[in-house]
Amino acid sequence: MASEQAKEAKLNEKIIGEFQQLRNEQRNLVNNLNTLEMDLKEHKTVIETLKTVDPERKCFRLIGGVLAERTVKDVLPQLIENKDFIEKTITRVNEDLTAKGQQINKFKEQHNIKIRGEQMSNETPKSEEEEKKSENRNVLVSN
């Protein structure tokens, strides 16, 4: 009987570990998405600024940690190309994030994982006591 409980405990630990790994992957995707969105905003700002200046004007661009002197007419097409690439990458990361969320939800359903603080659509706290219990947010519970 004790060995059955030990096996079940190990299985639960493995399931929880896999679930935490999925959530970490999801967090990494969100962090990457935020970084890409900031880069995109910076690119758009620089492109708009460079469109208003003389194409022969000198400008400097940081490439791989090296500051390179160029002209606006040389840099602007490269920036627009980079901006387009960042937009495509953001689209792909959003798709990956959606897929990861679906994978996490499927995993939660398969292993009957509930997270404290997450309410099911048909569950609503009925009393102040239950309300206080629901304050323990984002605690992983496995059955």
PDB file of C-alpha atoms in Angstrom:
ATOM      1  CA  MET A   1       0.000   0.000   0.000  1.00  0.00           C
ATOM      2  CA  ALA A   2       2.842   2.378   0.839  1.00  0.00           C
ATOM      3  CA  SER A   3       4.508   1.625  -2.479  1.00  0.00           C
ATOM      4  CA  GLU A   4       1.264   2.470  -4.314  1.00  0.00           C
ATOM      5  CA  GLN A   5       1.159   5.836  -2.576  1.00  0.00           C
ATOM      6  CA  ALA A   6       4.812   6.420  -3.419  1.00  0.00           C
ATOM      7  CA  LYS A   7       4.160   5.590  -7.088  1.00  0.00           C
ATOM      8  CA  GLU A   8       1.158   7.906  -7.146  1.00  0.00           C
ATOM      9  CA  ALA A   9       3.168  10.687  -5.491  1.00  0.00           C
ATOM     10  CA  LYS A  10       5.950  10.279  -8.077  1.00  0.00           C
ATOM     11  CA  LEU A  11       3.387  10.337 -10.887  1.00  0.00           C
ATOM     12  CA  ASN A  12       1.818  13.501  -9.464  1.00  0.00           C
ATOM     13  CA  GLU A  13       5.251  15.126  -9.188  1.00  0.00           C
ATOM     14  CA  LYS A  14       5.992  14.203 -12.800  1.00  0.00           C
ATOM     15  CA  ILE A  15       2.642  15.623 -13.980  1.00  0.00           C
ATOM     16  CA  ILE A  16       3.162  18.819 -11.996  1.00  0.00           C
ATOM     17  CA  GLY A  17       6.703  19.129 -13.374  1.00  0.00           C
ATOM     18  CA  GLU A  18       5.458  18.770 -16.944  1.00  0.00           C
ATOM     19  CA  PHE A  19       2.717  21.321 -16.291  1.00  0.00           C
ATOM     20  CA  GLN A  20       5.192  23.811 -14.819  1.00  0.00           C
ATOM     21  CA  GLN A  21       7.447  23.275 -17.843  1.00  0.00           C
ATOM     22  CA  LEU A  22       4.549  24.093 -20.189  1.00  0.00           C
ATOM     23  CA  ARG A  23       3.759  27.241 -18.212  1.00  0.00           C
ATOM     24  CA  ASN A  24       7.417  28.315 -18.277  1.00  0.00           C
ATOM     25  CA  GLU A  25       7.465  27.860 -22.050  1.00  0.00           C
ATOM     26  CA  GLN A  26       4.324  29.997 -22.263  1.00  0.00           C
ATOM     27  CA  ARG A  27       5.932  32.720 -20.108  1.00  0.00           C
ATOM     28  CA  ASN A  28       9.022  32.684 -22.341  1.00  0.00           C
ATOM     29  CA  LEU A  29       6.832  33.153 -25.415  1.00  0.00           C
ATOM     30  CA  VAL A  30       5.101  36.119 -23.743  1.00  0.00           C
ATOM     31  CA  ASN A  31       8.467  37.668 -22.847  1.00  0.00           C
ATOM     32  CA  ASN A  32       9.714  37.200 -26.420  1.00  0.00           C
ATOM     33  CA  LEU A  33       6.510  38.734 -27.747  1.00  0.00           C
ATOM     34  CA  ASN A  34       6.902  41.783 -25.498  1.00  0.00           C
ATOM     35  CA  THR A  35      10.512  42.253 -26.627  1.00  0.00           C
ATOM     36  CA  LEU A  36       9.515  41.990 -30.290  1.00  0.00           C
ATOM     37  CA  GLU A  37       6.682  44.489 -29.839  1.00  0.00           C
ATOM     38  CA  MET A  38       9.091  46.985 -28.233  1.00  0.00           C
ATOM     39  CA  ASP A  39      11.557  46.479 -31.107  1.00  0.00           C
ATOM     40  CA  LEU A  40       8.752  47.026 -33.619  1.00  0.00           C
ATOM     41  CA  LYS A  41       7.706  50.259 -31.923  1.00  0.00           C
ATOM     42  CA  GLU A  42      11.315  51.509 -31.971  1.00  0.00           C
ATOM     43  CA  HIS A  43      11.694  50.622 -35.653  1.00  0.00           C
ATOM     44  CA  LYS A  44       8.477  52.465 -36.539  1.00  0.00           C
ATOM     45  CA  THR A  45       9.596  55.550 -34.616  1.00  0.00           C
ATOM     46  CA  VAL A  46      13.008  55.621 -36.313  1.00  0.00           C
ATOM     47  CA  ILE A  47      11.494  55.014 -39.772  1.00  0.00           C
ATOM     48  CA  GLU A  48       9.011  57.860 -39.342  1.00  0.00           C
ATOM     49  CA  THR A  49      11.801  60.164 -38.165  1.00  0.00           C
ATOM     50  CA  LEU A  50      14.152  59.252 -41.021  1.00  0.00           C
ATOM     51  CA  LYS A  51      11.431  59.779 -43.648  1.00  0.00           C
ATOM     52  CA  THR A  52      11.382  63.483 -42.753  1.00  0.00           C
ATOM     53  CA  VAL A  53      15.128  64.127 -43.196  1.00  0.00           C
ATOM     54  CA  ASP A  54      17.383  64.565 -46.234  1.00  0.00           C
ATOM     55  CA  PRO A  55      18.263  61.153 -47.782  1.00  0.00           C
ATOM     56  CA  GLU A  56      21.930  62.202 -48.075  1.00  0.00           C
ATOM     57  CA  ARG A  57      22.169  63.042 -44.372  1.00  0.00           C
ATOM     58  CA  LYS A  58      24.619  61.046 -42.290  1.00  0.00           C
ATOM     59  CA  CYS A  59      23.210  58.684 -39.701  1.00  0.00           C
ATOM     60  CA  PHE A  60      24.631  56.022 -37.446  1.00  0.00           C
ATOM     61  CA  ARG A  61      23.391  52.497 -36.999  1.00  0.00           C
ATOM     62  CA  LEU A  62      24.355  49.994 -34.337  1.00  0.00           C
ATOM     63  CA  ILE A  63      25.026  46.656 -36.024  1.00  0.00           C
ATOM     64  CA  GLY A  64      26.070  43.784 -33.773  1.00  0.00           C
ATOM     65  CA  GLY A  65      27.559  46.140 -31.201  1.00  0.00           C
ATOM     66  CA  VAL A  66      29.469  48.169 -33.829  1.00  0.00           C
ATOM     67  CA  LEU A  67      28.421  51.727 -34.664  1.00  0.00           C
ATOM     68  CA  ALA A  68      28.397  52.137 -38.456  1.00  0.00           C
ATOM     69  CA  GLU A  69      28.146  55.426 -40.349  1.00  0.00           C
ATOM     70  CA  ARG A  70      25.704  55.370 -43.267  1.00  0.00           C
ATOM     71  CA  THR A  71      23.368  57.677 -45.110  1.00  0.00           C
ATOM     72  CA  VAL A  72      19.621  57.785 -44.524  1.00  0.00           C
ATOM     73  CA  LYS A  73      18.949  56.445 -48.037  1.00  0.00           C
ATOM     74  CA  ASP A  74      21.072  53.354 -47.222  1.00  0.00           C
ATOM     75  CA  VAL A  75      19.603  52.695 -43.782  1.00  0.00           C
ATOM     76  CA  LEU A  76      15.903  53.331 -44.398  1.00  0.00           C
ATOM     77  CA  PRO A  77      15.255  50.311 -46.695  1.00  0.00           C
ATOM     78  CA  GLN A  78      17.087  48.030 -44.243  1.00  0.00           C
ATOM     79  CA  LEU A  79      14.981  49.319 -41.345  1.00  0.00           C
ATOM     80  CA  ILE A  80      11.757  48.796 -43.296  1.00  0.00           C
ATOM     81  CA  GLU A  81      12.841  45.249 -44.152  1.00  0.00           C
ATOM     82  CA  ASN A  82      13.673  44.574 -40.487  1.00  0.00           C
ATOM     83  CA  LYS A  83      10.296  46.016 -39.417  1.00  0.00           C
ATOM     84  CA  ASP A  84       8.477  43.706 -41.831  1.00  0.00           C
ATOM     85  CA  PHE A  85      10.440  40.722 -40.513  1.00  0.00           C
ATOM     86  CA  ILE A  86       9.618  41.657 -36.902  1.00  0.00           C
ATOM     87  CA  GLU A  87       5.906  41.916 -37.790  1.00  0.00           C
ATOM     88  CA  LYS A  88       5.973  38.429 -39.347  1.00  0.00           C
ATOM     89  CA  THR A  89       7.812  37.070 -36.313  1.00  0.00           C
ATOM     90  CA  ILE A  90       5.237  38.617 -33.966  1.00  0.00           C
ATOM     91  CA  THR A  91       2.484  36.865 -35.925  1.00  0.00           C
ATOM     92  CA  ARG A  92       4.296  33.526 -35.589  1.00  0.00           C
ATOM     93  CA  VAL A  93       4.938  33.999 -31.869  1.00  0.00           C
ATOM     94  CA  ASN A  94       1.246  34.874 -31.341  1.00  0.00           C
ATOM     95  CA  GLU A  95       0.285  31.641 -33.127  1.00  0.00           C
ATOM     96  CA  ASP A  96       2.771  29.679 -30.986  1.00  0.00           C
ATOM     97  CA  LEU A  97       1.384  31.325 -27.840  1.00  0.00           C
ATOM     98  CA  THR A  98      -2.179  30.369 -28.780  1.00  0.00           C
ATOM     99  CA  ALA A  99      -1.100  26.792 -29.486  1.00  0.00           C
ATOM    100  CA  LYS A 100       0.776  26.623 -26.164  1.00  0.00           C
ATOM    101  CA  GLY A 101      -2.312  27.877 -24.304  1.00  0.00           C
ATOM    102  CA  GLN A 102      -4.414  25.179 -25.954  1.00  0.00           C
ATOM    103  CA  GLN A 103      -1.792  22.571 -25.089  1.00  0.00           C
ATOM    104  CA  ILE A 104      -1.805  23.696 -21.445  1.00  0.00           C
ATOM    105  CA  ASN A 105      -5.607  23.603 -21.271  1.00  0.00           C
ATOM    106  CA  LYS A 106      -5.657  20.108 -22.786  1.00  0.00           C
ATOM    107  CA  PHE A 107      -3.006  18.954 -20.313  1.00  0.00           C
ATOM    108  CA  LYS A 108      -5.003  20.432 -17.409  1.00  0.00           C
ATOM    109  CA  GLU A 109      -8.132  18.596 -18.544  1.00  0.00           C
ATOM    110  CA  GLN A 110      -6.319  15.290 -19.107  1.00  0.00           C
ATOM    111  CA  HIS A 111      -4.747  15.318 -15.646  1.00  0.00           C
ATOM    112  CA  ASN A 112      -7.590  17.093 -13.788  1.00  0.00           C
ATOM    113  CA  ILE A 113      -5.355  19.982 -12.740  1.00  0.00           C
ATOM    114  CA  LYS A 114      -6.986  22.945 -11.059  1.00  0.00           C
ATOM    115  CA  ILE A 115      -5.286  26.181 -10.098  1.00  0.00           C
ATOM    116  CA  ARG A 116      -6.482  27.952  -6.989  1.00  0.00           C
ATOM    117  CA  GLY A 117      -7.775  31.380  -7.861  1.00  0.00           C
ATOM    118  CA  GLU A 118      -9.114  30.176 -11.192  1.00  0.00           C
ATOM    119  CA  GLN A 119     -12.886  29.850 -11.004  1.00  0.00           C
ATOM    120  CA  MET A 120     -14.883  27.545 -13.166  1.00  0.00           C
ATOM    121  CA  SER A 121     -17.685  29.237 -15.065  1.00  0.00           C
ATOM    122  CA  ASN A 122     -20.367  27.551 -12.965  1.00  0.00           C
ATOM    123  CA  GLU A 123     -18.657  28.146  -9.600  1.00  0.00           C
ATOM    124  CA  THR A 124     -19.203  31.413  -7.768  1.00  0.00           C
ATOM    125  CA  PRO A 125     -18.181  32.185  -4.186  1.00  0.00           C
ATOM    126  CA  LYS A 126     -21.241  32.253  -1.954  1.00  0.00           C
ATOM    127  CA  SER A 127     -19.956  33.682   1.287  1.00  0.00           C
ATOM    128  CA  GLU A 128     -17.237  35.917   2.667  1.00  0.00           C
ATOM    129  CA  GLU A 129     -15.479  32.829   4.006  1.00  0.00           C
ATOM    130  CA  GLU A 130     -15.329  31.300   0.524  1.00  0.00           C
ATOM    131  CA  GLU A 131     -14.232  34.688  -0.811  1.00  0.00           C
ATOM    132  CA  LYS A 132     -11.251  34.649   1.598  1.00  0.00           C
ATOM    133  CA  LYS A 133     -10.355  31.109   0.573  1.00  0.00           C
ATOM    134  CA  SER A 134     -10.216  32.221  -3.056  1.00  0.00           C
ATOM    135  CA  GLU A 135      -7.536  34.793  -2.141  1.00  0.00           C
ATOM    136  CA  ASN A 136      -4.914  32.011  -2.326  1.00  0.00           C
ATOM    137  CA  ARG A 137      -4.299  32.700  -5.994  1.00  0.00           C
ATOM    138  CA  ASN A 138      -2.250  30.724  -8.492  1.00  0.00           C
ATOM    139  CA  VAL A 139      -1.528  27.708  -6.351  1.00  0.00           C
ATOM    140  CA  LEU A 140      -1.307  24.473  -8.269  1.00  0.00           C
ATOM    141  CA  VAL A 141      -3.624  21.715  -7.004  1.00  0.00           C
ATOM    142  CA  SER A 142      -3.507  18.205  -8.402  1.00  0.00           C
ATOM    143  CA  ASN A 143      -5.951  15.422  -7.621  1.00  0.00           C
TER     144      ASN A 143
END
